[in-house]
Amino acid sequence: MSLTLQVLLGGIAAGAVYGVVAIGHTIVYRLTGIVHFAFGDLIGVGVFTSLAVAVGTAPATQAGLGGGRFALALLAAVAVCLVAGVATYVLVIEPFLARGSVLGWIGGVVAVALAAQALVNSIFARPSYVFPDPLPFRHVGTAGVVHLGSATFQIRSVFVIGVGVVLAAAAGWTLRATRFGRALTAIAQDPEAARLVGLPVRRLTAIAFGVVGALAAVLAIVAAPGAPFGTQSGAVYGLKGLAAAVVVGFAGPWRAFAAGIAFGLAEAAAGGLEIGGASLGPAYREVLPLAVVILLLAAGLVRDVVEERE
Amino acid sequence: MTPAAAAASALGRTREALGGAAKDLRHTWTLPLSTAAAVWATAAIVLPFVPGVRVDAVAADVYLAFAATALGYCVGIGGTPVLGFGGFMAVGAFASALLTVRAGWPFPAAALAGAVAAAAGGLCAGIGVIRLRPVFLAASTWLLAWLVSLFLGAFPSVSGGAQGLVFDEPGAFLGLELTPTVHLELALVLLAAAVAAFAVLSRARRGLSLSAARQRRRDAEALGVRTARLRLGAFVGGAAAGGLAGALAADLAGVADPSSFGIFLSLKLFVAVIVGGAASALGPAAGVAIVVAVFAIAGPITSAIGVEPARFDPALAAVLLLVVLGLGGDGVVPLLARLVPLPARARPRPHARPRATPAPRPASLGAQGLRKTFGELVAVDDLSLELRPGEVRALIGPNGSGKTTALRLLGGSLRPDRGRVRLGERDVTDMPPPERVRAGVAHTRQGGEGFPNLTALDHVLVATSARARYAGAVRALAATPLARAETAEARAEAKALLDRFGLGSAADRAVALLGGPDRALLLIVAAYATGARVLLLDEPGAGGTREESQRLVRAVDALRAEGAALLLVEHDLRLVRALADRVLVLDAGRTIADGTPVEIGRDAAVRRAYLGPARL
């Protein structure tokens, strides 16, 4: 029972980040038909931008961080992600999509991923960094850890889940209820028709690339103080978000978010899973859920992925 | 025959076969190949003695080039954008390292086991992912490479942790200790073999079929190309080569280190392949050379500004990739080939006698009660027809009346919701197009433009593969006498077919450069070359002038005279009257008339639905 609550909260907190990343992947795919392999690396760039603005490139202490400084860092990250996302679409994706070249856009996205990796790795030399927490969770419970019955969990994971749900809801609401969102939906359904009725398809898509990247980076930054953030962590978020988005066939934003939560839960469960009394151990959490997603893909069980006769 | 005479005749045949193979080689040898051979020989002989050259680093790069060549075949010929090729190298490296370090296996056996493990992994993954759309194929291979990398990170008991699996001593091969120099020579031999295999396979019918499927998958399948099977073969072969390269690179380094088999390895290989040119045999190796050279040149500069070169290398790779993509994305080798035009080599003269075009299989194609809906729309409803050998049937009707849908139901590229299709006595309703071609039904697709980058001759050759018996990858690579003879015959047959239908002069021209009517005729010739004798042609006369359509009429008449059964979807009613024995009229998916052209011309329902005031 105690373990269950711990697994649930930890899994949902991690899954919320995957879920928002999955929303980003879904929107990108629905708008353009491409898979944004550099998405996670751009999130990493956002997170490290905020780290650089908040505390510089030196190892940070766990001691507090002013709220104003943190807000500035968050803003800088949003700005960088927006610009990087828009530039990615305009400079390396759209030209190849227009040419109908699959290898072209894959190459372009790979180039962005490589450039983002090089940027982060050249400036941040250590394998991982600890983010100071801007919010005073450490004053709650024992250094931010709360005991509920026999379960122990970080109080900030509840906060991360809350922010994740708010961001997912905001994305869903934007798509459904705003002019911008409805225009994106129209483009996703038929870009040619959207262009014919006068929608600035290229500009809207570019903005969407920026916004979804910034959204995901914000949540990654909110979640980052929970654990050390490595130079590859952004890419791993991108990968797990993609796994979640792809397994529901890039269906709508809510399903992508739910799949992300499910992925996080599966990870947490795989770590604590016991089969016949023998525990699988934490090593499996990184491997099992991803392996299951690949199996589902390979088995052709995911909607619309198989190249088939009609 | 005495044993001595038998031996002598066997010797004679062997000599003849070898002579023929040498002749083929001479005919396909080009200046880039001579250059590559010279570079290769120089590297093999001189490099180990040049002071200041780190032989082990060069050998590692050559192994990388070997792996890249295999990846290039999958990407450039097979059309499968494998984004996680490093995963196969990792599997090979760690499988062989585990066997060596933990189980004490000797080196060559362990390296081969690494290759086998990677091939097995490729087979398991490939059976599933090879059928995915390109986007998802790239995504799932990318996820796979991540899975391997995360697995190695999460299980230090397998990967040796941060330090990796360290080999106690260098392996030995044929009694030689595997020093870096021996590794370099071995790597160069493997690279040469891979480049040669790439060149041979991409020109063989197997490679041409893959190229055709890469350019127009559905058109290729309608000509009998089994896309998934061919792609899986390339994928598994590539995985095996990748695994071998990984195993050897680990032995060379003395350690299988998880960090050197991370996701960056996959991206670097992909970049090298795109930079050099995925579709040319020398491209991937050249790409690795370029990437390595750029890293080496930029290294001192990045060090000078205080950044560790290895951390900045990905940015250089990104810039290189963007430059090449900006130049058109074909890669450096094809670009050079365009800039420095070389005297074109004549293809080997077809010295074989054309194989007798197989006798028509007299079978009639029957359909009963076919129905197909797309959502609310009933595209075809209750279609029944019988197409007999020696009969030309036209399928006409207003736009959107379901003609093309009907043809695709018969050809197998659409599955009916209801109803059966049979060929003779055989039910072929659920047979996909490649199998249906082998059973005897080929179709062309509406608006089909052929395979733009193949020559007309190669286009027809692809179609003949449906009948090939000795065109497997191993036979093609080994150039066995049977495979060579069959290929030569098929080539001669394809040329003869083109000559017969008046396309002989276009044989060596790229299909993209043919005029519309030539191309339309080529599609018919290709459908015929599959050996199928029930041919379903969608708008064979599209866009032709009246003079040009004369050629089409002659071709169709010739095929009918041979006993072929033809079904044509056609708009040009003049052409229909000139060609068809019977006409079937569709309106809104339903058959409204079926009869001779004259009867159809008089039919009131047809005139009402379709012709209006015009007369047939």
mmCIF file of C-alpha atoms in Angstrom, chain A residues 29 33-38 41 92 96 99 102-108 110-115 117-122 124-127 231-232 235-236 238-240 242-243 246 249-250 282-284 286-288 290-291 293-294 297-300 302-310, chain B residues 75 81 83 124-125 127-136 138-140 142-144 146-147 149-151 154-155 217-218 227 231 263-264 267-268 270-271 274 278 307-308 311-315 317-319 321-322 325-326 328-329 372 374 408 412-415 429-433 436:
data_model
loop_
_atom_site.group_PDB
_atom_site.id
_atom_site.type_symbol
_atom_site.label_atom_id
_atom_site.label_comp_id
_atom_site.label_asym_id
_atom_site.label_seq_id
_atom_site.Cartn_x
_atom_site.Cartn_y
_atom_site.Cartn_z
ATOM 1 C CA TYR A 29 3.604 15.446 -36.117
ATOM 2 C CA GLY A 33 3.948 14.660 -40.589
ATOM 3 C CA ILE A 34 7.462 14.609 -39.195
ATOM 4 C CA VAL A 35 8.974 13.252 -36.006
ATOM 5 C CA HIS A 36 10.986 15.917 -34.215
ATOM 6 C CA PHE A 37 14.062 13.960 -33.136
ATOM 7 C CA ALA A 38 15.722 17.130 -31.828
ATOM 8 C CA ASP A 41 17.735 18.280 -27.162
ATOM 9 C CA VAL A 92 15.765 23.029 -41.671
ATOM 10 C CA PHE A 96 12.739 19.832 -47.113
ATOM 11 C CA ARG A 99 10.672 19.266 -51.506
ATOM 12 C CA VAL A 102 12.235 12.375 -46.137
ATOM 13 C CA LEU A 103 16.004 12.053 -45.797
ATOM 14 C CA GLY A 104 16.225 15.830 -46.042
ATOM 15 C CA TRP A 105 14.058 16.642 -43.044
ATOM 16 C CA ILE A 106 15.459 13.777 -40.990
ATOM 17 C CA GLY A 107 18.930 15.123 -41.776
ATOM 18 C CA GLY A 108 17.875 18.649 -40.867
ATOM 19 C CA VAL A 110 19.482 15.451 -36.793
ATOM 20 C CA ALA A 111 21.655 18.493 -37.486
ATOM 21 C CA VAL A 112 19.650 20.507 -34.942
ATOM 22 C CA ALA A 113 19.979 17.714 -32.374
ATOM 23 C CA LEU A 114 23.746 17.575 -32.895
ATOM 24 C CA ALA A 115 24.128 21.339 -32.685
ATOM 25 C CA GLN A 117 24.157 18.691 -27.921
ATOM 26 C CA ALA A 118 27.387 20.437 -28.867
ATOM 27 C CA LEU A 119 26.169 23.725 -27.415
ATOM 28 C CA VAL A 120 25.210 22.238 -24.057
ATOM 29 C CA ASN A 121 28.260 19.987 -23.809
ATOM 30 C CA SER A 122 30.724 22.728 -24.725
ATOM 31 C CA PHE A 124 28.543 22.582 -19.290
ATOM 32 C CA ALA A 125 31.454 20.254 -18.733
ATOM 33 C CA ARG A 126 30.145 18.098 -15.898
ATOM 34 C CA PRO A 127 27.946 15.071 -16.579
ATOM 35 C CA THR A 231 23.561 17.022 -20.263
ATOM 36 C CA GLN A 232 21.652 14.155 -21.889
ATOM 37 C CA ALA A 235 17.261 14.189 -24.982
ATOM 38 C CA VAL A 236 15.924 11.422 -22.745
ATOM 39 C CA GLY A 238 12.376 13.919 -25.762
ATOM 40 C CA LEU A 239 12.775 10.210 -26.362
ATOM 41 C CA LYS A 240 10.309 9.135 -23.689
ATOM 42 C CA LEU A 242 8.107 10.440 -28.308
ATOM 43 C CA ALA A 243 7.617 6.874 -27.105
ATOM 44 C CA VAL A 246 3.881 7.309 -30.859
ATOM 45 C CA GLY A 249 -0.525 6.978 -32.802
ATOM 46 C CA PHE A 250 -0.080 10.742 -32.291
ATOM 47 C CA PRO A 282 15.516 -0.014 -10.616
ATOM 48 C CA ALA A 283 17.626 -0.936 -13.657
ATOM 49 C CA TYR A 284 14.516 -2.148 -15.443
ATOM 50 C CA GLU A 286 14.763 2.678 -17.953
ATOM 51 C CA VAL A 287 14.407 -0.296 -20.250
ATOM 52 C CA LEU A 288 11.110 -2.137 -19.868
ATOM 53 C CA LEU A 290 10.561 1.589 -23.870
ATOM 54 C CA ALA A 291 10.966 -2.030 -24.948
ATOM 55 C CA VAL A 293 6.583 0.562 -26.861
ATOM 56 C CA ILE A 294 8.987 -0.719 -29.517
ATOM 57 C CA LEU A 297 5.266 -0.521 -32.852
ATOM 58 C CA ALA A 298 6.959 -3.519 -34.422
ATOM 59 C CA ALA A 299 3.859 -5.635 -34.012
ATOM 60 C CA GLY A 300 1.953 -3.058 -36.044
ATOM 61 C CA VAL A 302 -0.187 1.279 -33.365
ATOM 62 C CA ARG A 303 -2.675 3.151 -35.495
ATOM 63 C CA ASP A 304 -1.593 4.235 -38.979
ATOM 64 C CA VAL A 305 2.070 3.344 -38.714
ATOM 65 C CA VAL A 306 2.152 0.451 -41.137
ATOM 66 C CA GLU A 307 2.683 1.053 -44.828
ATOM 67 C CA GLU A 308 -0.115 -1.095 -46.218
ATOM 68 C CA ARG A 309 -2.464 -1.713 -49.034
ATOM 69 C CA GLU A 310 -5.804 -0.166 -48.274
ATOM 70 C CA VAL B 75 19.251 4.082 -46.676
ATOM 71 C CA PRO B 81 15.947 5.647 -43.054
ATOM 72 C CA LEU B 83 18.452 6.302 -37.632
ATOM 73 C CA CYS B 124 13.611 -9.604 -34.794
ATOM 74 C CA ALA B 125 13.242 -5.835 -35.005
ATOM 75 C CA ILE B 127 10.284 -8.178 -39.263
ATOM 76 C CA GLY B 128 8.144 -5.595 -37.511
ATOM 77 C CA VAL B 129 9.576 -2.219 -38.332
ATOM 78 C CA ILE B 130 10.429 -2.787 -41.991
ATOM 79 C CA ARG B 131 6.732 -2.497 -42.869
ATOM 80 C CA LEU B 132 6.354 0.844 -41.137
ATOM 81 C CA ARG B 133 6.096 4.127 -42.980
ATOM 82 C CA PRO B 134 9.500 5.831 -43.361
ATOM 83 C CA VAL B 135 8.796 8.336 -40.575
ATOM 84 C CA PHE B 136 8.006 5.552 -38.137
ATOM 85 C CA ALA B 138 13.236 6.228 -38.513
ATOM 86 C CA ALA B 139 11.493 6.763 -35.167
ATOM 87 C CA SER B 140 11.453 3.117 -34.141
ATOM 88 C CA TRP B 142 15.983 5.661 -33.142
ATOM 89 C CA LEU B 143 14.066 4.350 -30.129
ATOM 90 C CA LEU B 144 15.856 1.004 -30.523
ATOM 91 C CA TRP B 146 18.254 4.497 -27.331
ATOM 92 C CA LEU B 147 16.984 1.285 -25.807
ATOM 93 C CA SER B 149 22.166 2.616 -24.966
ATOM 94 C CA LEU B 150 19.894 2.909 -21.894
ATOM 95 C CA PHE B 151 20.179 -0.840 -21.356
ATOM 96 C CA ALA B 154 21.315 0.509 -16.582
ATOM 97 C CA PHE B 155 22.996 -2.883 -16.455
ATOM 98 C CA ARG B 217 6.662 1.589 -53.777
ATOM 99 C CA ARG B 218 3.169 0.795 -55.011
ATOM 100 C CA THR B 227 9.288 -4.733 -51.009
ATOM 101 C CA ARG B 231 14.123 -4.401 -47.446
ATOM 102 C CA ILE B 263 23.231 7.672 -29.592
ATOM 103 C CA PHE B 264 25.922 9.975 -30.995
ATOM 104 C CA LEU B 267 23.804 10.106 -35.559
ATOM 105 C CA LYS B 268 27.430 10.303 -36.710
ATOM 106 C CA PHE B 270 23.791 8.804 -40.416
ATOM 107 C CA VAL B 271 25.548 12.128 -41.006
ATOM 108 C CA ILE B 274 24.169 11.623 -46.023
ATOM 109 C CA ALA B 278 23.824 7.221 -49.479
ATOM 110 C CA VAL B 307 36.595 23.612 -25.525
ATOM 111 C CA GLU B 308 37.336 19.923 -25.565
ATOM 112 C CA ARG B 311 32.329 18.078 -27.075
ATOM 113 C CA PHE B 312 32.220 20.390 -30.055
ATOM 114 C CA ASP B 313 32.395 17.732 -32.803
ATOM 115 C CA PRO B 314 28.605 17.301 -33.061
ATOM 116 C CA ALA B 315 28.267 20.953 -34.060
ATOM 117 C CA ALA B 317 28.818 17.363 -38.016
ATOM 118 C CA ALA B 318 25.649 19.454 -37.967
ATOM 119 C CA VAL B 319 27.212 22.166 -40.122
ATOM 120 C CA LEU B 321 25.183 17.948 -42.818
ATOM 121 C CA LEU B 322 23.375 21.232 -43.417
ATOM 122 C CA LEU B 325 21.626 19.092 -47.583
ATOM 123 C CA GLY B 326 21.675 22.671 -48.805
ATOM 124 C CA GLY B 328 20.684 19.256 -52.818
ATOM 125 C CA GLY B 329 21.166 16.438 -50.356
ATOM 126 C CA LYS B 372 -15.692 -1.339 -51.974
ATOM 127 C CA PHE B 374 -14.595 4.528 -48.573
ATOM 128 C CA ARG B 408 -7.191 -1.832 -58.150
ATOM 129 C CA GLY B 412 -4.823 -6.508 -55.545
ATOM 130 C CA SER B 413 -3.746 -3.078 -54.382
ATOM 131 C CA LEU B 414 -7.153 -2.642 -52.749
ATOM 132 C CA ARG B 415 -9.010 -5.246 -50.747
ATOM 133 C CA THR B 429 -8.995 -12.182 -53.526
ATOM 134 C CA ASP B 430 -6.603 -11.832 -50.600
ATOM 135 C CA MET B 431 -3.379 -12.068 -52.575
ATOM 136 C CA PRO B 432 -1.262 -8.903 -52.346
ATOM 137 C CA PRO B 433 0.025 -7.428 -55.623
ATOM 138 C CA ARG B 436 -0.774 -11.743 -57.734
#
